[in-house]
Amino acid sequence: MPRIKARPPAEVIDFRIKLYGLLQYKNWTDEDLAKRLGISAQTVSNMRTDPFVTSGANILKVQSLYEEAKREYEAMSYYGRGR
């Protein structure tokens, strides 16, 4: 009988969405993000796979970069509408 993988906790899913969104929006590679965080690209890869393996400080830094990018995008969208 095949094993069914347990669904990751909502916090993990939310973090992965933010991480992927940040990388896509900024057009960054793992290496680019790693340089900004002061960690290795392998650590970024590990964060994507299992956020529990990295430090809370790294998680907070990613979330902060994501929020900054989100504000930047929203400002561009707002001002880009001819207001």
PDB file of N, CA and C in Angstrom:
ATOM      1  N   MET A   1       0.837  -1.172   0.000  1.00  0.00           N
ATOM      2  CA  MET A   1       0.000   0.000   0.000  1.00  0.00           C
ATOM      3  C   MET A   1       0.888   1.244   0.000  1.00  0.00           C
ATOM      4  N   PRO A   2       0.663   2.183  -0.933  1.00  0.00           N
ATOM      5  CA  PRO A   2       1.522   3.372  -0.985  1.00  0.00           C
ATOM      6  C   PRO A   2       1.317   4.270   0.223  1.00  0.00           C
ATOM      7  N   ARG A   3       2.412   4.869   0.642  1.00  0.00           N
ATOM      8  CA  ARG A   3       2.347   5.803   1.766  1.00  0.00           C
ATOM      9  C   ARG A   3       1.902   7.166   1.266  1.00  0.00           C
ATOM     10  N   ILE A   4       1.051   7.787   2.004  1.00  0.00           N
ATOM     11  CA  ILE A   4       0.594   9.126   1.685  1.00  0.00           C
ATOM     12  C   ILE A   4       1.406  10.098   2.523  1.00  0.00           C
ATOM     13  N   LYS A   5       2.027  11.059   1.843  1.00  0.00           N
ATOM     14  CA  LYS A   5       2.824  12.044   2.564  1.00  0.00           C
ATOM     15  C   LYS A   5       1.905  12.994   3.319  1.00  0.00           C
ATOM     16  N   ALA A   6       2.286  13.289   4.524  1.00  0.00           N
ATOM     17  CA  ALA A   6       1.521  14.245   5.335  1.00  0.00           C
ATOM     18  C   ALA A   6       1.670  15.640   4.732  1.00  0.00           C
ATOM     19  N   ARG A   7       0.613  16.397   4.777  1.00  0.00           N
ATOM     20  CA  ARG A   7       0.645  17.767   4.274  1.00  0.00           C
ATOM     21  C   ARG A   7       1.474  18.620   5.228  1.00  0.00           C
ATOM     22  N   PRO A   8       2.341  19.478   4.673  1.00  0.00           N
ATOM     23  CA  PRO A   8       3.143  20.343   5.543  1.00  0.00           C
ATOM     24  C   PRO A   8       2.233  21.313   6.308  1.00  0.00           C
ATOM     25  N   PRO A   9       2.696  21.771   7.462  1.00  0.00           N
ATOM     26  CA  PRO A   9       1.920  22.765   8.216  1.00  0.00           C
ATOM     27  C   PRO A   9       1.701  24.024   7.380  1.00  0.00           C
ATOM     28  N   ALA A  10       0.639  24.744   7.687  1.00  0.00           N
ATOM     29  CA  ALA A  10       0.285  25.963   6.944  1.00  0.00           C
ATOM     30  C   ALA A  10       1.428  26.975   6.942  1.00  0.00           C
ATOM     31  N   GLU A  11       2.174  27.062   8.032  1.00  0.00           N
ATOM     32  CA  GLU A  11       3.285  28.013   8.128  1.00  0.00           C
ATOM     33  C   GLU A  11       4.372  27.690   7.111  1.00  0.00           C
ATOM     34  N   VAL A  12       4.603  26.404   6.886  1.00  0.00           N
ATOM     35  CA  VAL A  12       5.614  25.978   5.911  1.00  0.00           C
ATOM     36  C   VAL A  12       5.146  26.332   4.507  1.00  0.00           C
ATOM     37  N   ILE A  13       3.900  26.061   4.211  1.00  0.00           N
ATOM     38  CA  ILE A  13       3.352  26.394   2.898  1.00  0.00           C
ATOM     39  C   ILE A  13       3.429  27.896   2.664  1.00  0.00           C
ATOM     40  N   ASP A  14       3.041  28.683   3.656  1.00  0.00           N
ATOM     41  CA  ASP A  14       3.082  30.142   3.549  1.00  0.00           C
ATOM     42  C   ASP A  14       4.509  30.623   3.304  1.00  0.00           C
ATOM     43  N   PHE A  15       5.475  30.075   4.035  1.00  0.00           N
ATOM     44  CA  PHE A  15       6.867  30.480   3.853  1.00  0.00           C
ATOM     45  C   PHE A  15       7.356  30.131   2.454  1.00  0.00           C
ATOM     46  N   ARG A  16       7.032  28.941   1.983  1.00  0.00           N
ATOM     47  CA  ARG A  16       7.464  28.535   0.639  1.00  0.00           C
ATOM     48  C   ARG A  16       6.884  29.457  -0.428  1.00  0.00           C
ATOM     49  N   ILE A  17       5.628  29.837  -0.271  1.00  0.00           N
ATOM     50  CA  ILE A  17       5.006  30.756  -1.226  1.00  0.00           C
ATOM     51  C   ILE A  17       5.748  32.089  -1.222  1.00  0.00           C
ATOM     52  N   LYS A  18       6.068  32.591  -0.039  1.00  0.00           N
ATOM     53  CA  LYS A  18       6.796  33.861   0.053  1.00  0.00           C
ATOM     54  C   LYS A  18       8.196  33.737  -0.545  1.00  0.00           C
ATOM     55  N   LEU A  19       8.876  32.639  -0.275  1.00  0.00           N
ATOM     56  CA  LEU A  19      10.228  32.441  -0.799  1.00  0.00           C
ATOM     57  C   LEU A  19      10.205  32.377  -2.323  1.00  0.00           C
ATOM     58  N   TYR A  20       9.316  31.566  -2.877  1.00  0.00           N
ATOM     59  CA  TYR A  20       9.220  31.471  -4.335  1.00  0.00           C
ATOM     60  C   TYR A  20       8.792  32.811  -4.941  1.00  0.00           C
ATOM     61  N   GLY A  21       7.841  33.483  -4.305  1.00  0.00           N
ATOM     62  CA  GLY A  21       7.388  34.774  -4.805  1.00  0.00           C
ATOM     63  C   GLY A  21       8.507  35.796  -4.835  1.00  0.00           C
ATOM     64  N   LEU A  22       9.307  35.830  -3.780  1.00  0.00           N
ATOM     65  CA  LEU A  22      10.432  36.751  -3.705  1.00  0.00           C
ATOM     66  C   LEU A  22      11.437  36.467  -4.820  1.00  0.00           C
ATOM     67  N   LEU A  23      11.788  35.205  -4.980  1.00  0.00           N
ATOM     68  CA  LEU A  23      12.758  34.834  -6.014  1.00  0.00           C
ATOM     69  C   LEU A  23      12.239  35.191  -7.400  1.00  0.00           C
ATOM     70  N   GLN A  24      10.970  34.923  -7.651  1.00  0.00           N
ATOM     71  CA  GLN A  24      10.387  35.220  -8.958  1.00  0.00           C
ATOM     72  C   GLN A  24      10.298  36.721  -9.198  1.00  0.00           C
ATOM     73  N   TYR A  25       9.777  37.455  -8.235  1.00  0.00           N
ATOM     74  CA  TYR A  25       9.598  38.897  -8.407  1.00  0.00           C
ATOM     75  C   TYR A  25      10.933  39.606  -8.645  1.00  0.00           C
ATOM     76  N   LYS A  26      11.928  39.246  -7.858  1.00  0.00           N
ATOM     77  CA  LYS A  26      13.235  39.888  -7.967  1.00  0.00           C
ATOM     78  C   LYS A  26      14.104  39.271  -9.064  1.00  0.00           C
ATOM     79  N   ASN A  27      13.630  38.147  -9.629  1.00  0.00           N
ATOM     80  CA  ASN A  27      14.391  37.407 -10.636  1.00  0.00           C
ATOM     81  C   ASN A  27      15.757  36.995 -10.079  1.00  0.00           C
ATOM     82  N   TRP A  28      15.723  36.499  -8.835  1.00  0.00           N
ATOM     83  CA  TRP A  28      16.928  36.073  -8.137  1.00  0.00           C
ATOM     84  C   TRP A  28      17.081  34.564  -8.210  1.00  0.00           C
ATOM     85  N   THR A  29      18.314  34.127  -8.185  1.00  0.00           N
ATOM     86  CA  THR A  29      18.642  32.713  -8.021  1.00  0.00           C
ATOM     87  C   THR A  29      18.837  32.447  -6.526  1.00  0.00           C
ATOM     88  N   ASP A  30      19.012  31.181  -6.183  1.00  0.00           N
ATOM     89  CA  ASP A  30      19.345  30.846  -4.792  1.00  0.00           C
ATOM     90  C   ASP A  30      20.629  31.562  -4.372  1.00  0.00           C
ATOM     91  N   GLU A  31      21.583  31.641  -5.313  1.00  0.00           N
ATOM     92  CA  GLU A  31      22.854  32.287  -5.013  1.00  0.00           C
ATOM     93  C   GLU A  31      22.666  33.775  -4.719  1.00  0.00           C
ATOM     94  N   ASP A  32      21.801  34.433  -5.496  1.00  0.00           N
ATOM     95  CA  ASP A  32      21.532  35.857  -5.271  1.00  0.00           C
ATOM     96  C   ASP A  32      20.950  36.093  -3.876  1.00  0.00           C
ATOM     97  N   LEU A  33      19.957  35.291  -3.531  1.00  0.00           N
ATOM     98  CA  LEU A  33      19.337  35.434  -2.211  1.00  0.00           C
ATOM     99  C   LEU A  33      20.340  35.097  -1.110  1.00  0.00           C
ATOM    100  N   ALA A  34      21.129  34.062  -1.327  1.00  0.00           N
ATOM    101  CA  ALA A  34      22.123  33.660  -0.327  1.00  0.00           C
ATOM    102  C   ALA A  34      23.099  34.801  -0.028  1.00  0.00           C
ATOM    103  N   LYS A  35      23.546  35.503  -1.073  1.00  0.00           N
ATOM    104  CA  LYS A  35      24.469  36.634  -0.873  1.00  0.00           C
ATOM    105  C   LYS A  35      23.821  37.712  -0.015  1.00  0.00           C
ATOM    106  N   ARG A  36      22.546  37.982  -0.267  1.00  0.00           N
ATOM    107  CA  ARG A  36      21.846  39.027   0.489  1.00  0.00           C
ATOM    108  C   ARG A  36      21.615  38.628   1.945  1.00  0.00           C
ATOM    109  N   LEU A  37      21.499  37.330   2.172  1.00  0.00           N
ATOM    110  CA  LEU A  37      21.268  36.845   3.537  1.00  0.00           C
ATOM    111  C   LEU A  37      22.569  36.513   4.266  1.00  0.00           C
ATOM    112  N   GLY A  38      23.662  36.420   3.524  1.00  0.00           N
ATOM    113  CA  GLY A  38      24.942  36.053   4.132  1.00  0.00           C
ATOM    114  C   GLY A  38      25.023  34.577   4.482  1.00  0.00           C
ATOM    115  N   ILE A  39      24.381  33.753   3.650  1.00  0.00           N
ATOM    116  CA  ILE A  39      24.394  32.304   3.859  1.00  0.00           C
ATOM    117  C   ILE A  39      24.753  31.622   2.536  1.00  0.00           C
ATOM    118  N   SER A  40      24.849  30.305   2.545  1.00  0.00           N
ATOM    119  CA  SER A  40      25.180  29.584   1.321  1.00  0.00           C
ATOM    120  C   SER A  40      23.927  29.311   0.486  1.00  0.00           C
ATOM    121  N   ALA A  41      24.150  29.098  -0.806  1.00  0.00           N
ATOM    122  CA  ALA A  41      23.044  28.741  -1.693  1.00  0.00           C
ATOM    123  C   ALA A  41      22.428  27.410  -1.260  1.00  0.00           C
ATOM    124  N   GLN A  42      23.237  26.524  -0.719  1.00  0.00           N
ATOM    125  CA  GLN A  42      22.712  25.239  -0.243  1.00  0.00           C
ATOM    126  C   GLN A  42      21.743  25.451   0.916  1.00  0.00           C
ATOM    127  N   THR A  43      22.028  26.421   1.775  1.00  0.00           N
ATOM    128  CA  THR A  43      21.118  26.727   2.883  1.00  0.00           C
ATOM    129  C   THR A  43      19.791  27.253   2.346  1.00  0.00           C
ATOM    130  N   VAL A  44      19.837  28.082   1.305  1.00  0.00           N
ATOM    131  CA  VAL A  44      18.595  28.565   0.683  1.00  0.00           C
ATOM    132  C   VAL A  44      17.811  27.387   0.122  1.00  0.00           C
ATOM    133  N   SER A  45      18.492  26.481  -0.550  1.00  0.00           N
ATOM    134  CA  SER A  45      17.841  25.289  -1.094  1.00  0.00           C
ATOM    135  C   SER A  45      17.215  24.460   0.025  1.00  0.00           C
ATOM    136  N   ASN A  46      17.939  24.314   1.118  1.00  0.00           N
ATOM    137  CA  ASN A  46      17.421  23.564   2.264  1.00  0.00           C
ATOM    138  C   ASN A  46      16.198  24.259   2.866  1.00  0.00           C
ATOM    139  N   MET A  47      16.216  25.595   2.885  1.00  0.00           N
ATOM    140  CA  MET A  47      15.067  26.347   3.414  1.00  0.00           C
ATOM    141  C   MET A  47      13.831  26.060   2.577  1.00  0.00           C
ATOM    142  N   ARG A  48      14.009  25.976   1.274  1.00  0.00           N
ATOM    143  CA  ARG A  48      12.885  25.723   0.393  1.00  0.00           C
ATOM    144  C   ARG A  48      12.310  24.329   0.644  1.00  0.00           C
ATOM    145  N   THR A  49      13.188  23.372   0.834  1.00  0.00           N
ATOM    146  CA  THR A  49      12.763  21.995   1.056  1.00  0.00           C
ATOM    147  C   THR A  49      12.141  21.815   2.433  1.00  0.00           C
ATOM    148  N   ASP A  50      12.835  22.321   3.451  1.00  0.00           N
ATOM    149  CA  ASP A  50      12.369  22.154   4.833  1.00  0.00           C
ATOM    150  C   ASP A  50      12.777  23.365   5.661  1.00  0.00           C
ATOM    151  N   PRO A  51      11.889  24.347   5.773  1.00  0.00           N
ATOM    152  CA  PRO A  51      12.231  25.573   6.502  1.00  0.00           C
ATOM    153  C   PRO A  51      12.647  25.337   7.960  1.00  0.00           C
ATOM    154  N   PHE A  52      12.307  24.192   8.518  1.00  0.00           N
ATOM    155  CA  PHE A  52      12.655  23.918   9.915  1.00  0.00           C
ATOM    156  C   PHE A  52      14.145  23.676  10.112  1.00  0.00           C
ATOM    157  N   VAL A  53      14.908  23.482   9.004  1.00  0.00           N
ATOM    158  CA  VAL A  53      16.331  23.186   9.139  1.00  0.00           C
ATOM    159  C   VAL A  53      17.189  24.444   9.230  1.00  0.00           C
ATOM    160  N   THR A  54      16.604  25.600   9.040  1.00  0.00           N
ATOM    161  CA  THR A  54      17.376  26.840   9.092  1.00  0.00           C
ATOM    162  C   THR A  54      17.036  27.630  10.354  1.00  0.00           C
ATOM    163  N   SER A  55      17.810  28.644  10.606  1.00  0.00           N
ATOM    164  CA  SER A  55      17.581  29.446  11.809  1.00  0.00           C
ATOM    165  C   SER A  55      16.374  30.357  11.626  1.00  0.00           C
ATOM    166  N   GLY A  56      15.776  30.711  12.724  1.00  0.00           N
ATOM    167  CA  GLY A  56      14.654  31.634  12.704  1.00  0.00           C
ATOM    168  C   GLY A  56      15.054  32.986  12.136  1.00  0.00           C
ATOM    169  N   ALA A  57      16.309  33.372  12.342  1.00  0.00           N
ATOM    170  CA  ALA A  57      16.795  34.658  11.820  1.00  0.00           C
ATOM    171  C   ALA A  57      16.728  34.676  10.294  1.00  0.00           C
ATOM    172  N   ASN A  58      17.089  33.556   9.660  1.00  0.00           N
ATOM    173  CA  ASN A  58      17.020  33.481   8.198  1.00  0.00           C
ATOM    174  C   ASN A  58      15.580  33.563   7.711  1.00  0.00           C
ATOM    175  N   ILE A  59      14.688  32.899   8.409  1.00  0.00           N
ATOM    176  CA  ILE A  59      13.264  32.931   8.058  1.00  0.00           C
ATOM    177  C   ILE A  59      12.759  34.374   8.139  1.00  0.00           C
ATOM    178  N   LEU A  60      13.105  35.069   9.209  1.00  0.00           N
ATOM    179  CA  LEU A  60      12.665  36.451   9.384  1.00  0.00           C
ATOM    180  C   LEU A  60      13.242  37.364   8.308  1.00  0.00           C
ATOM    181  N   LYS A  61      14.496  37.130   7.915  1.00  0.00           N
ATOM    182  CA  LYS A  61      15.107  37.936   6.866  1.00  0.00           C
ATOM    183  C   LYS A  61      14.375  37.737   5.533  1.00  0.00           C
ATOM    184  N   VAL A  62      14.043  36.494   5.221  1.00  0.00           N
ATOM    185  CA  VAL A  62      13.310  36.212   3.974  1.00  0.00           C
ATOM    186  C   VAL A  62      11.948  36.887   4.018  1.00  0.00           C
ATOM    187  N   GLN A  63      11.272  36.770   5.141  1.00  0.00           N
ATOM    188  CA  GLN A  63       9.952  37.393   5.261  1.00  0.00           C
ATOM    189  C   GLN A  63      10.054  38.909   5.130  1.00  0.00           C
ATOM    190  N   SER A  64      11.087  39.495   5.683  1.00  0.00           N
ATOM    191  CA  SER A  64      11.288  40.934   5.583  1.00  0.00           C
ATOM    192  C   SER A  64      11.545  41.348   4.132  1.00  0.00           C
ATOM    193  N   LEU A  65      12.399  40.606   3.428  1.00  0.00           N
ATOM    194  CA  LEU A  65      12.663  40.890   2.018  1.00  0.00           C
ATOM    195  C   LEU A  65      11.392  40.734   1.191  1.00  0.00           C
ATOM    196  N   TYR A  66      10.593  39.734   1.524  1.00  0.00           N
ATOM    197  CA  TYR A  66       9.330  39.517   0.814  1.00  0.00           C
ATOM    198  C   TYR A  66       8.392  40.709   1.018  1.00  0.00           C
ATOM    199  N   GLU A  67       8.249  41.151   2.259  1.00  0.00           N
ATOM    200  CA  GLU A  67       7.354  42.276   2.552  1.00  0.00           C
ATOM    201  C   GLU A  67       7.834  43.551   1.850  1.00  0.00           C
ATOM    202  N   GLU A  68       9.142  43.744   1.813  1.00  0.00           N
ATOM    203  CA  GLU A  68       9.709  44.902   1.121  1.00  0.00           C
ATOM    204  C   GLU A  68       9.387  44.834  -0.378  1.00  0.00           C
ATOM    205  N   ALA A  69       9.557  43.664  -0.979  1.00  0.00           N
ATOM    206  CA  ALA A  69       9.254  43.483  -2.403  1.00  0.00           C
ATOM    207  C   ALA A  69       7.763  43.673  -2.670  1.00  0.00           C
ATOM    208  N   LYS A  70       6.943  43.214  -1.752  1.00  0.00           N
ATOM    209  CA  LYS A  70       5.491  43.364  -1.898  1.00  0.00           C
ATOM    210  C   LYS A  70       5.101  44.840  -1.887  1.00  0.00           C
ATOM    211  N   ARG A  71       5.673  45.601  -0.957  1.00  0.00           N
ATOM    212  CA  ARG A  71       5.391  47.044  -0.905  1.00  0.00           C
ATOM    213  C   ARG A  71       5.864  47.737  -2.181  1.00  0.00           C
ATOM    214  N   GLU A  72       7.029  47.340  -2.663  1.00  0.00           N
ATOM    215  CA  GLU A  72       7.576  47.895  -3.904  1.00  0.00           C
ATOM    216  C   GLU A  72       6.627  47.612  -5.072  1.00  0.00           C
ATOM    217  N   TYR A  73       6.159  46.385  -5.158  1.00  0.00           N
ATOM    218  CA  TYR A  73       5.236  46.000  -6.225  1.00  0.00           C
ATOM    219  C   TYR A  73       3.922  46.771  -6.126  1.00  0.00           C
ATOM    220  N   GLU A  74       3.387  46.880  -4.920  1.00  0.00           N
ATOM    221  CA  GLU A  74       2.124  47.597  -4.732  1.00  0.00           C
ATOM    222  C   GLU A  74       2.275  49.073  -5.074  1.00  0.00           C
ATOM    223  N   ALA A  75       3.412  49.670  -4.735  1.00  0.00           N
ATOM    224  CA  ALA A  75       3.650  51.079  -5.068  1.00  0.00           C
ATOM    225  C   ALA A  75       3.745  51.255  -6.575  1.00  0.00           C
ATOM    226  N   MET A  76       4.415  50.342  -7.246  1.00  0.00           N
ATOM    227  CA  MET A  76       4.516  50.417  -8.704  1.00  0.00           C
ATOM    228  C   MET A  76       3.145  50.250  -9.333  1.00  0.00           C
ATOM    229  N   SER A  77       2.359  49.341  -8.816  1.00  0.00           N
ATOM    230  CA  SER A  77       1.018  49.107  -9.348  1.00  0.00           C
ATOM    231  C   SER A  77       0.139  50.328  -9.125  1.00  0.00           C
ATOM    232  N   TYR A  78       0.258  50.923  -7.957  1.00  0.00           N
ATOM    233  CA  TYR A  78      -0.572  52.092  -7.612  1.00  0.00           C
ATOM    234  C   TYR A  78      -0.208  53.272  -8.507  1.00  0.00           C
ATOM    235  N   TYR A  79       1.081  53.578  -8.585  1.00  0.00           N
ATOM    236  CA  TYR A  79       1.504  54.744  -9.346  1.00  0.00           C
ATOM    237  C   TYR A  79       1.481  54.481 -10.847  1.00  0.00           C
ATOM    238  N   GLY A  80       1.519  53.224 -11.222  1.00  0.00           N
ATOM    239  CA  GLY A  80       1.474  52.866 -12.640  1.00  0.00           C
ATOM    240  C   GLY A  80       0.098  53.016 -13.258  1.00  0.00           C
ATOM    241  N   ARG A  81      -0.922  53.249 -12.413  1.00  0.00           N
ATOM    242  CA  ARG A  81      -2.291  53.381 -12.917  1.00  0.00           C
ATOM    243  C   ARG A  81      -2.642  54.834 -13.258  1.00  0.00           C
ATOM    244  N   GLY A  82      -1.668  55.708 -13.289  1.00  0.00           N
ATOM    245  CA  GLY A  82      -1.914  57.090 -13.682  1.00  0.00           C
ATOM    246  C   GLY A  82      -2.514  57.960 -12.588  1.00  0.00           C
ATOM    247  N   ARG A  83      -2.231  57.620 -11.351  1.00  0.00           N
ATOM    248  CA  ARG A  83      -2.754  58.421 -10.225  1.00  0.00           C
ATOM    249  C   ARG A  83      -1.824  59.547  -9.907  1.00  0.00           C
TER     250      ARG A  83
END
